[in-house]
CSV table of C-alpha atoms and ligand atoms in Angstrom, one decimal:
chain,number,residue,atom,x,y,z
A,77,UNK,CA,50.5,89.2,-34.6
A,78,UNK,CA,51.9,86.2,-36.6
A,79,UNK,CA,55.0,84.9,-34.2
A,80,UNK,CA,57.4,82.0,-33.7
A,81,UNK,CA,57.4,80.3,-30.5
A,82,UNK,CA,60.4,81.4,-28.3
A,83,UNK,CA,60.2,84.9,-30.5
A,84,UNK,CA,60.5,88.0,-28.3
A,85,UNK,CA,57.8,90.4,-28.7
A,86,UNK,CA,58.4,94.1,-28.5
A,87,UNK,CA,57.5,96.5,-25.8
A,88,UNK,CA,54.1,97.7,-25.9
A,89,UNK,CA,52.7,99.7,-23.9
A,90,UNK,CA,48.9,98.1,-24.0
A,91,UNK,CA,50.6,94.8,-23.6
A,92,UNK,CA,48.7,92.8,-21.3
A,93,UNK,CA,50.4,89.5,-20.2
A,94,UNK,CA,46.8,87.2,-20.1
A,95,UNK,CA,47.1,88.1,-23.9
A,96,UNK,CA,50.5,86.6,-24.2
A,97,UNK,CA,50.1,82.7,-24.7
A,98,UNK,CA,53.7,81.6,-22.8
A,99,UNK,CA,52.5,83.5,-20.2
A,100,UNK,CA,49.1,82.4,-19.3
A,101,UNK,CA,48.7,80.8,-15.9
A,102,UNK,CA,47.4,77.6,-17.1
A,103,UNK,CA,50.8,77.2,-19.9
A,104,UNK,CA,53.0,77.9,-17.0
A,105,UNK,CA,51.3,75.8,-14.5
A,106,UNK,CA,51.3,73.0,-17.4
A,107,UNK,CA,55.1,73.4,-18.9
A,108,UNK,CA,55.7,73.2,-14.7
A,109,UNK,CA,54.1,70.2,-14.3
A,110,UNK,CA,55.7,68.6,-17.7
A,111,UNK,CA,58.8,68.9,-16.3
A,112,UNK,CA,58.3,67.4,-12.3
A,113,UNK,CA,56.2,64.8,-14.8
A,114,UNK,CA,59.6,64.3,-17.0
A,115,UNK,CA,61.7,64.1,-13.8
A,116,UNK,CA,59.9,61.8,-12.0
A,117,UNK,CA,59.7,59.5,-15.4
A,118,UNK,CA,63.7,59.9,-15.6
A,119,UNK,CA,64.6,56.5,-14.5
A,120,UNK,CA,68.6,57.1,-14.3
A,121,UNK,CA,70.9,59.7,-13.7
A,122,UNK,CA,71.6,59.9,-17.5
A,123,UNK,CA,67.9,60.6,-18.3
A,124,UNK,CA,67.7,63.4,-15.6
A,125,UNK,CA,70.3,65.3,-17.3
A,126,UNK,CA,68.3,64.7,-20.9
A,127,UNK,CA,64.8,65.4,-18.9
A,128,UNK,CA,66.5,68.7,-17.3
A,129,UNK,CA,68.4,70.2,-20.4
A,130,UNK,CA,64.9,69.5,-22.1
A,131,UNK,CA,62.9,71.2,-19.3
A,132,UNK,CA,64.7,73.6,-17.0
A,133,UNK,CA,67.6,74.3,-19.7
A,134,UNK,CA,68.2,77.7,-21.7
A,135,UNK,CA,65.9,76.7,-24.4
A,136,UNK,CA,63.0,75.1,-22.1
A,137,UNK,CA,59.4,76.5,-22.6
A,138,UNK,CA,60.3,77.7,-19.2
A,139,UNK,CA,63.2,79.6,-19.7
A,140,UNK,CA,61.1,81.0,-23.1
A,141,UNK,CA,58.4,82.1,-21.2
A,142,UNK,CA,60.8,84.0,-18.7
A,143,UNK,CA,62.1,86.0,-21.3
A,144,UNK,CA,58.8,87.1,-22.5
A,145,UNK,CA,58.7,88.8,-19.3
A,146,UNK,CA,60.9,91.6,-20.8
A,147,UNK,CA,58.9,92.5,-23.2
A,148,UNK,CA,55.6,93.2,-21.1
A,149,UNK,CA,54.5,96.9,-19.7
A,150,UNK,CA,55.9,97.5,-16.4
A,151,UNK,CA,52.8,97.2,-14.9
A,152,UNK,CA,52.5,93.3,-16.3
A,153,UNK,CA,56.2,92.3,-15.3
A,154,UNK,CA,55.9,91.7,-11.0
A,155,UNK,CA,52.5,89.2,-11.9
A,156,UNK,CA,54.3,87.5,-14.4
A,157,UNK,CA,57.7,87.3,-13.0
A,158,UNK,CA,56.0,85.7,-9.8
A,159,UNK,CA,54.2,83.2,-11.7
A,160,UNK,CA,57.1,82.0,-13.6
A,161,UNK,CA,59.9,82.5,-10.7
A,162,UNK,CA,57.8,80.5,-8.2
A,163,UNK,CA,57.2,77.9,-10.9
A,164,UNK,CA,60.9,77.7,-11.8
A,165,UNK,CA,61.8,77.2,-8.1
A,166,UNK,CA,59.0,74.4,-8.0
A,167,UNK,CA,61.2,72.9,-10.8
A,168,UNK,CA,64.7,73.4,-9.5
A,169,UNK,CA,63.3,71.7,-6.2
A,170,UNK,CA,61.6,69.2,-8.3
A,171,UNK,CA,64.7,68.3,-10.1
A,172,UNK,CA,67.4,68.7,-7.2
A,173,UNK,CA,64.7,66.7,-5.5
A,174,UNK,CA,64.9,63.3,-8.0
A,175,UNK,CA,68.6,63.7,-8.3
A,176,UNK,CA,68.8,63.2,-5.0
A,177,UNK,CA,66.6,59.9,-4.9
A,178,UNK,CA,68.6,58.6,-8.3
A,179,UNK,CA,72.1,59.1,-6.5
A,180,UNK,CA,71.0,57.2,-3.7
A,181,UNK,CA,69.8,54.6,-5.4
A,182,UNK,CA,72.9,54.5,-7.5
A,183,UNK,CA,74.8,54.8,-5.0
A,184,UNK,CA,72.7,51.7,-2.9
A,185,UNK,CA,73.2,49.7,-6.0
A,186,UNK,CA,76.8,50.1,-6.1
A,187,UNK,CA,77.5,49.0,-3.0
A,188,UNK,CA,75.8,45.9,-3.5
A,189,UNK,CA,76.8,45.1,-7.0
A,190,UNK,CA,80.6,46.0,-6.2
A,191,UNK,CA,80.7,44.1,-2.9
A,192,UNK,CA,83.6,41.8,-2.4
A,193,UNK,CA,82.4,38.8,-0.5
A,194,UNK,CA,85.6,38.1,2.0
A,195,UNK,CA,84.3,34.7,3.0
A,196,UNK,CA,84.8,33.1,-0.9
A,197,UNK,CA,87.5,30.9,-0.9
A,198,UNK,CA,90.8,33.0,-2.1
A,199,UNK,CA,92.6,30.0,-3.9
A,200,UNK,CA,90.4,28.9,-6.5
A,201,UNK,CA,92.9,27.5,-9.0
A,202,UNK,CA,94.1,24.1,-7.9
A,203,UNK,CA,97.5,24.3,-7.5
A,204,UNK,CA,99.6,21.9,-10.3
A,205,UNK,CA,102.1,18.9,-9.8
A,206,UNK,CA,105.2,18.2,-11.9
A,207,UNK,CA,104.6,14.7,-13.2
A,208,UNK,CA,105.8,11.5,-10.9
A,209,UNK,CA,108.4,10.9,-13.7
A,210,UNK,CA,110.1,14.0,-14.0
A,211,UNK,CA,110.4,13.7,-9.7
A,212,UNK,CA,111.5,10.1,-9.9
A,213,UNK,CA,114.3,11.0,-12.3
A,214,UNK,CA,115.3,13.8,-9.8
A,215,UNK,CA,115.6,11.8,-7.3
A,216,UNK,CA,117.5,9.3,-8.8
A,217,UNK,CA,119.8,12.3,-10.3
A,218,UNK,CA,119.8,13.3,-6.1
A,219,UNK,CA,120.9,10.1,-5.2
A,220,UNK,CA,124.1,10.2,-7.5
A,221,UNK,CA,125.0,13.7,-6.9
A,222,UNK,CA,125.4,12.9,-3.6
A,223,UNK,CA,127.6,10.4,-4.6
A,224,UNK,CA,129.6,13.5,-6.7
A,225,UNK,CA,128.3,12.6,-9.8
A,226,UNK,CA,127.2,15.2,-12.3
A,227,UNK,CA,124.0,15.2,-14.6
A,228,UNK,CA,124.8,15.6,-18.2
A,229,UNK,CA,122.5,15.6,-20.9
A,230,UNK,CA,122.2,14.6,-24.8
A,231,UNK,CA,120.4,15.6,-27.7
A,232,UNK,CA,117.4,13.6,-28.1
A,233,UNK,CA,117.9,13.7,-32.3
A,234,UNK,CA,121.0,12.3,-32.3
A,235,UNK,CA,124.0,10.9,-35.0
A,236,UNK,CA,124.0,7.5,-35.9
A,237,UNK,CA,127.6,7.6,-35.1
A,238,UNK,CA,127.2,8.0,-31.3
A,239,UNK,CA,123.8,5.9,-30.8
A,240,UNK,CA,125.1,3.1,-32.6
A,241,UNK,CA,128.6,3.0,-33.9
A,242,UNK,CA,130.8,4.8,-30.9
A,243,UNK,CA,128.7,2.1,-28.6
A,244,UNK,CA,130.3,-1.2,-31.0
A,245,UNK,CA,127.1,-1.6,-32.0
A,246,UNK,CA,127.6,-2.3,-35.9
A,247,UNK,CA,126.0,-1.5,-38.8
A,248,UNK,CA,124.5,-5.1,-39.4
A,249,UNK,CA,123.3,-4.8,-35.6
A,250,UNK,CA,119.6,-5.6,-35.6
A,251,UNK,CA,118.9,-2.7,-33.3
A,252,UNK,CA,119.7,-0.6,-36.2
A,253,UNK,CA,116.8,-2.2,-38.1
A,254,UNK,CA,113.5,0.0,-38.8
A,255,UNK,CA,111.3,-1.5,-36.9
A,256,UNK,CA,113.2,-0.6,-33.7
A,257,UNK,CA,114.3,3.3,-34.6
A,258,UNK,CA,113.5,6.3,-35.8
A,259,UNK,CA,115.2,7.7,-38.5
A,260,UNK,CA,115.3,11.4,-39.1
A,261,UNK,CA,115.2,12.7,-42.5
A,262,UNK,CA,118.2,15.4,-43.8
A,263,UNK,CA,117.6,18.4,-44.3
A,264,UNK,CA,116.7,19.3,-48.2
A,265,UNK,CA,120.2,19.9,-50.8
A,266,UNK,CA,118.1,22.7,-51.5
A,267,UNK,CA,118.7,22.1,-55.0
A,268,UNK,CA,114.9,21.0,-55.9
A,269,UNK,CA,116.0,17.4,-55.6
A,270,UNK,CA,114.5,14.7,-53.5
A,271,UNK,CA,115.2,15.0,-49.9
A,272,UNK,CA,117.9,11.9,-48.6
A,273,UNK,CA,116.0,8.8,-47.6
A,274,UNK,CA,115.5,9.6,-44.0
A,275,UNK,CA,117.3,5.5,-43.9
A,276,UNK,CA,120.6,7.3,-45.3
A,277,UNK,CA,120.1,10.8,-43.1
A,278,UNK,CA,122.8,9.1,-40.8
A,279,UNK,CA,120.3,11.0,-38.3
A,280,UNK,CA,118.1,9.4,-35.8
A,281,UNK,CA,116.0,9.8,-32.7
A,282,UNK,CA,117.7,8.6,-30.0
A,283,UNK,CA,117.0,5.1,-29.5
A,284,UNK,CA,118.4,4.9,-25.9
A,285,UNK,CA,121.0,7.1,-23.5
A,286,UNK,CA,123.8,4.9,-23.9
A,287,UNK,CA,125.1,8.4,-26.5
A,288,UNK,CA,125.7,10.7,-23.7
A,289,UNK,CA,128.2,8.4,-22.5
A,290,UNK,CA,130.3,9.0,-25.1
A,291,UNK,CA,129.6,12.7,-25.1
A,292,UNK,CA,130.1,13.2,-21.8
A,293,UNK,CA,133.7,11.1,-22.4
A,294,UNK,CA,134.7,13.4,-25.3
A,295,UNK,CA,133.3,16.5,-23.2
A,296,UNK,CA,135.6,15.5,-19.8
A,297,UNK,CA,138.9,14.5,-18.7
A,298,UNK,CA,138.8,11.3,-16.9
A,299,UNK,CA,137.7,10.5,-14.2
A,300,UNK,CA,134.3,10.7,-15.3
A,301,UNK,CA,130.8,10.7,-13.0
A,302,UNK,CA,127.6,11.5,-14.4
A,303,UNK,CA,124.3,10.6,-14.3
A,304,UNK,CA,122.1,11.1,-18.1
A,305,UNK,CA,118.5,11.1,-17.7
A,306,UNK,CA,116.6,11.6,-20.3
A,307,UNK,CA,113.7,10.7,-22.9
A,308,UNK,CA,114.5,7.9,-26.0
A,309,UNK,CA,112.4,6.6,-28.6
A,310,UNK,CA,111.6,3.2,-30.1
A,311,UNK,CA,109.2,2.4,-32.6
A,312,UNK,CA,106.4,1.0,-30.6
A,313,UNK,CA,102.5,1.2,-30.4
A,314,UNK,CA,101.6,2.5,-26.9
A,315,UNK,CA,100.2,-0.2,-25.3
A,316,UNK,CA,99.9,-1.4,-21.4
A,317,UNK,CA,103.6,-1.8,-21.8
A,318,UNK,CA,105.2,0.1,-24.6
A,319,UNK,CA,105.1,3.3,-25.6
A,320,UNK,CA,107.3,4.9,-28.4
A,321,UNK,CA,108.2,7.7,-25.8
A,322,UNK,CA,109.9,6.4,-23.1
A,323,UNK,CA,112.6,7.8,-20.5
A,324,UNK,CA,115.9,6.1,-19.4
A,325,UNK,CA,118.5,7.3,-17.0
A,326,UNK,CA,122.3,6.1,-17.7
A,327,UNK,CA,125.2,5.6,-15.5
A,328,UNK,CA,128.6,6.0,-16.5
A,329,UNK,CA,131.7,6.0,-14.2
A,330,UNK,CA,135.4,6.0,-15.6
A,331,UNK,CA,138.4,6.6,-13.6
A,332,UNK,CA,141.6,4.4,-12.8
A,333,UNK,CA,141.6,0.7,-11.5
A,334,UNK,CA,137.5,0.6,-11.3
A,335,UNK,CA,136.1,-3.4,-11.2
A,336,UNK,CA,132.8,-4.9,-11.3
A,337,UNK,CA,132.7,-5.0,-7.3
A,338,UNK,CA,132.2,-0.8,-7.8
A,339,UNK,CA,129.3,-1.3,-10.3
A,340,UNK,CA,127.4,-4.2,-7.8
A,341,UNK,CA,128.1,-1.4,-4.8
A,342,UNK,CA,126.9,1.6,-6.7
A,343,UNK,CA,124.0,-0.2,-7.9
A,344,UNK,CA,123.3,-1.6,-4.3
A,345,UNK,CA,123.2,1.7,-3.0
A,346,UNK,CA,120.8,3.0,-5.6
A,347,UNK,CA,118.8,0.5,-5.2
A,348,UNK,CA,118.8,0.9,-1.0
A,349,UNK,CA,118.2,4.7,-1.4
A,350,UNK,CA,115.7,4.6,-3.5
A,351,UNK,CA,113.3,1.7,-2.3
A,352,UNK,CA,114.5,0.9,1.5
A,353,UNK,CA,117.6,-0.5,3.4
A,354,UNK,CA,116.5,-4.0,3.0
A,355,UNK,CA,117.3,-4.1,-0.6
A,356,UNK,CA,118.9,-6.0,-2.6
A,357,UNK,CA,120.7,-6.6,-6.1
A,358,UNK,CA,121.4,-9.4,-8.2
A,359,UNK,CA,123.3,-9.6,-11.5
A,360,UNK,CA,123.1,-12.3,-14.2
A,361,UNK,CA,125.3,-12.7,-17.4
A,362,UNK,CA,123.9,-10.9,-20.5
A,363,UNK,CA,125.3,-9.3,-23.1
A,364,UNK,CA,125.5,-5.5,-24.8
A,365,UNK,CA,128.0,-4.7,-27.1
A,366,UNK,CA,128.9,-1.5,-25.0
A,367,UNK,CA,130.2,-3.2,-22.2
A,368,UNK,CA,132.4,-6.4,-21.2
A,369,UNK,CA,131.5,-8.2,-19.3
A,370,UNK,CA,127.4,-7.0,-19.6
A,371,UNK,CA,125.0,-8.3,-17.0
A,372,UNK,CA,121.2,-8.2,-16.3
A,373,UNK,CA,120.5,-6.4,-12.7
A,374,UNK,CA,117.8,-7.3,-10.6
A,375,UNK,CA,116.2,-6.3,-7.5
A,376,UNK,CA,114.3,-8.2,-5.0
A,377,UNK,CA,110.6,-7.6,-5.4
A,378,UNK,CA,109.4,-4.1,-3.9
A,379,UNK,CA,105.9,-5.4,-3.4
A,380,UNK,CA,106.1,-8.9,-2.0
A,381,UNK,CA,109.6,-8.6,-0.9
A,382,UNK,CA,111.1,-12.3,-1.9
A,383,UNK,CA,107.8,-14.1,0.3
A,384,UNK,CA,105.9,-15.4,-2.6
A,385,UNK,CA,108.8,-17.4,-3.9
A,386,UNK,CA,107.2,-20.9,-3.6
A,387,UNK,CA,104.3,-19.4,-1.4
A,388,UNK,CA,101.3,-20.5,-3.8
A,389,UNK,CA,98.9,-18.4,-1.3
A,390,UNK,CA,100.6,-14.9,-1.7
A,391,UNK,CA,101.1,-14.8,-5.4
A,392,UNK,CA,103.0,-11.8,-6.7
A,393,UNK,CA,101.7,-10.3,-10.4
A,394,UNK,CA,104.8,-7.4,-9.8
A,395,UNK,CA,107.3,-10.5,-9.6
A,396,UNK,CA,105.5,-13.5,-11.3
A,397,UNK,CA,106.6,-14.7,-8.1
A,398,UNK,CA,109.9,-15.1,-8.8
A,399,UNK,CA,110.9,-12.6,-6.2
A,400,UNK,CA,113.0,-10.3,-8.5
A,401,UNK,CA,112.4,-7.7,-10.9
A,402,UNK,CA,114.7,-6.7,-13.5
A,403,UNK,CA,115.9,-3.0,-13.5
A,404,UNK,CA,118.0,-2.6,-16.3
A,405,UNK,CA,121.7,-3.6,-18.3
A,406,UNK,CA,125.0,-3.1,-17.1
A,407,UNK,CA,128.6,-3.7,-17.3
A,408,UNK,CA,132.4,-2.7,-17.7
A,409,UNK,CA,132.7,-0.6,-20.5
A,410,UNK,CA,133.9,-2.1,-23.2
A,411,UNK,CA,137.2,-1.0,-24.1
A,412,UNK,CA,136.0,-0.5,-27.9
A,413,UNK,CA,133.8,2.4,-27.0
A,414,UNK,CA,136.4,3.8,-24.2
A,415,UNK,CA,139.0,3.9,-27.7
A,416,UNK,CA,135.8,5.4,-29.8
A,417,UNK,CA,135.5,8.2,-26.9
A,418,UNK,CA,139.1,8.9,-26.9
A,419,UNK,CA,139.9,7.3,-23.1
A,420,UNK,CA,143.1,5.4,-22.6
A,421,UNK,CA,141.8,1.9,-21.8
A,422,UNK,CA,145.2,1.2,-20.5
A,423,UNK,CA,145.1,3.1,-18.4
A,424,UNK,CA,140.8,3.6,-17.5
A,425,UNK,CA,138.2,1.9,-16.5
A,426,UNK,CA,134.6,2.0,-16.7
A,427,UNK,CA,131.2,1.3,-15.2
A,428,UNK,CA,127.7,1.8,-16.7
A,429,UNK,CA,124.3,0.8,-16.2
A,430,UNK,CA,121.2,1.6,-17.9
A,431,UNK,CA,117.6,1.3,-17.1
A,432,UNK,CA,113.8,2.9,-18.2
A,433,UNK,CA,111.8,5.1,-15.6
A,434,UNK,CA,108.6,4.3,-16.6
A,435,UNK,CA,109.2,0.4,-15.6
A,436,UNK,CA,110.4,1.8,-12.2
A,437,UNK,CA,107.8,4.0,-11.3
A,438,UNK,CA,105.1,1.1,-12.4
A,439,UNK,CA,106.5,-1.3,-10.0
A,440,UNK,CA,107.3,1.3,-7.5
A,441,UNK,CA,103.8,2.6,-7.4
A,442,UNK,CA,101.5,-0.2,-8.7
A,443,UNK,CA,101.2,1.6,-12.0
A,444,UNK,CA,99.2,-1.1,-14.5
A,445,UNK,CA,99.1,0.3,-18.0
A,446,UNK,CA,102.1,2.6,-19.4
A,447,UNK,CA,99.2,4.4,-21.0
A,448,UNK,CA,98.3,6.4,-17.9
A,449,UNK,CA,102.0,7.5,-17.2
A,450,UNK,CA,101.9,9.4,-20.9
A,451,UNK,CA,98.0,10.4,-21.2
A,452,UNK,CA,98.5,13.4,-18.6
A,453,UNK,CA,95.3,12.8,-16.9
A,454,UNK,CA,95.4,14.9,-13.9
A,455,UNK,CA,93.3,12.1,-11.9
A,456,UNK,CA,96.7,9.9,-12.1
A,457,UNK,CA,99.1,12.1,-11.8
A,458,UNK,CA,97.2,14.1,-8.3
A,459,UNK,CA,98.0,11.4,-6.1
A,460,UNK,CA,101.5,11.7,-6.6
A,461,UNK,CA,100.7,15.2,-4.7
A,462,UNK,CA,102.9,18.4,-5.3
A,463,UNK,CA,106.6,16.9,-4.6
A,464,UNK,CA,108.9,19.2,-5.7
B,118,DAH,N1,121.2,1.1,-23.5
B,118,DAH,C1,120.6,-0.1,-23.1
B,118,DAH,C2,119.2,-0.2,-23.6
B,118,DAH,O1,118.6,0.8,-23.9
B,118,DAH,C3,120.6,-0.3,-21.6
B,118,DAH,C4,122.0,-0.4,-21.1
B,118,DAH,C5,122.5,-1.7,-20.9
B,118,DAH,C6,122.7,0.7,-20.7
B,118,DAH,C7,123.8,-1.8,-20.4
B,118,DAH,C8,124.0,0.5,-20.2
B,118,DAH,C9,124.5,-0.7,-20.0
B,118,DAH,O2,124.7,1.6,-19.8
B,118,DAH,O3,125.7,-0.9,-19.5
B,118,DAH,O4,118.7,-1.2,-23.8
């Protein structure tokens, strides 16, 4: 008889089983030990399910053979259905048996290779810091708005008209020249023709914060308070003491019958609240055009305090050991740029003092080269810790 493997054969009478080949001993015994071989091989859970559709599925020589059975003489059937039932158990057991051992050992791994390890440090990030110039201007801005002042702010590109002109600085001013500012180039007609010389624009970057006076005058009725801090820009090469970024904080106070005596207390108390009771101001004759009378305004030393004045053993490199170090300009306002902001100087008064952060914050903490305030190196700005 010429069959396929897995063919059924038809009853028959003088069918003897031993004559069937699925149904030998020896094939069953062998396609039973195939398949505890294949199960035992199966490495994972995945190549158990492969290992039992292949061996104990519907289409296993297993599952063959047991359909053969139907086709055997009665007499034939109870030998062969033994032979093949008790190996079929011997592979359900086989295979329950491994699936057992795989999940366990899944199950062992998972637990190790999910395990959260409580005693790792939580907080692994470092936590930031704002830099020490944005909390030095805050607290500067804190000092004044205790005082009732109010912070204002500017645009850093800013018109010609208010850096310059509003302040009586004129156009043959040589703080107008090009090697001191930045001029902004207009935007293009739009018209395919060459854009304005950026010279003409009218348009600059902001060469100090002396503008937001006059915005904050044209913004406000008198009297006016406020406190502008703020970042300016100067055509400079960074260096240990210039950089072409820098950041300034400007005072302005208008209101009726102010005199120089409330600029030298205002500036007194700054200075006190910022650096320690014992402080002190000085002010020396200088001139800006914004404001008349201008002076220079210096503080005593922060580092040696005045004692290396004439003390050849204590030299001071903050000071030069001249005991003071200058903070910044200031004045009255000069009635020219109260008429250019539209306030009464009949009637109004002003104060205003300028100065530059960095500078402050390099005395106030040793700081050597300007470089390291603008380079954002963590390792200077960490010691400053996480003030807020
Ligand atoms: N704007 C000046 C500068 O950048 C500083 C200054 C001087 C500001 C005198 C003032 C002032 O308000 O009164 O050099």
């Amino acid at each position: 008889m010429n069959r396929k493997h897995g063919e059924m054969s038809a009853p028959n009478k003088s069918y003897d089983p031993v004559e069937v080949e699925a149904l030998k001993p020896e094939n069953i015994e062998r396609i039973r030990d195939e398949a505890l071989a294949a199960f035992a091989a199966a490495d994972s859970l995945d190549a158990l399910q492969e290992a039992k559709v292949a061996h104990a599925g519907g289409t296993s020589p297993l599952s063959l053979a047991n359909r053969e059975i139907g086709a055997l003489p009665p007499h034939a059937k109870a030998a062969a259905g033994k032979l093949v039932g008790q190996a079929r158990a011997a592979v359900g057991r086989g295979l329950a048996a491994r699936q057992a051992e795989l999940e366990a050992e899944r199950d062992a791994r998972v637990l190790v290779e999910e395990a959260v390890d409580v005693t790792l440090p939580y907080d692994r990030v470092p936590s930031g810091a704002r830099h020490p110039l944005t909390t030095l201007s805050e607290r500067i801005e804190d000092v004044f708005v205790a005082m009732g002042y109010e912070v204002a702010e500017g645009p850093e590109v800013e018109a010609e008209w208010f850096n310059f002109d509003a302040l009586n600085i004129g156009p043959d001013h040589p703080a107008r020249g090009t090697q001191d500012t930045f001029f902004v180039q207009g935007p293009d007609s739009g018209e395919g023709e060459a854009t304005a010389d950026a010279a003409d624009s009218g348009v600059v970057l902001r060469t100090h914060t002396s503008p937001v006076q006059i915005r904050s005058m044209l913004d406000r009725e008198p009297p006016v308070y406020v406190i502008c801090p703020g970042r300016v820009y100067r055509s400079d090469e960074l260096d240990a003491t210039h950089t072409p970024v820098f950041n300034q904080v400007e005072l302005l106070a208008v209101d009726e019958g102010l005199t120089m005596s409330d600029l030298k207390g205002t500036l007194d108390h700054m200075v006190k609240a910022l650096f320690g009771e014992d402080m002190k101001t000085r002010l020396r004759p200088n001139f800006f055009p914004f404001t008349e009378p201008s002076a220079e305004m210096d503080m005593v030393c922060y580092v040696c305090r005045g004692e290396s004045v004439g003390n050849p053993d204590r030299p001071c490199r903050t000071c030069s050991s001249e005991g003071w170090i200058e903070l910044g300009g200031c004045g009255m306002v000069n009635p020219k740029v109260l008429v250019a902001a539209g306030v009464d100087p009949e009637k109004y008064s002003g104060f205003a003092f300028g100065f530059g952060i960095e500078r402050m914050l390099m005395f106030r903490h040793n700081v050597e080269d300007m470089r390291d305030m603008v380079e954002g190196d963590v390792r200077f700005t960490r010691p400053f810790g996480m003030e807020i």
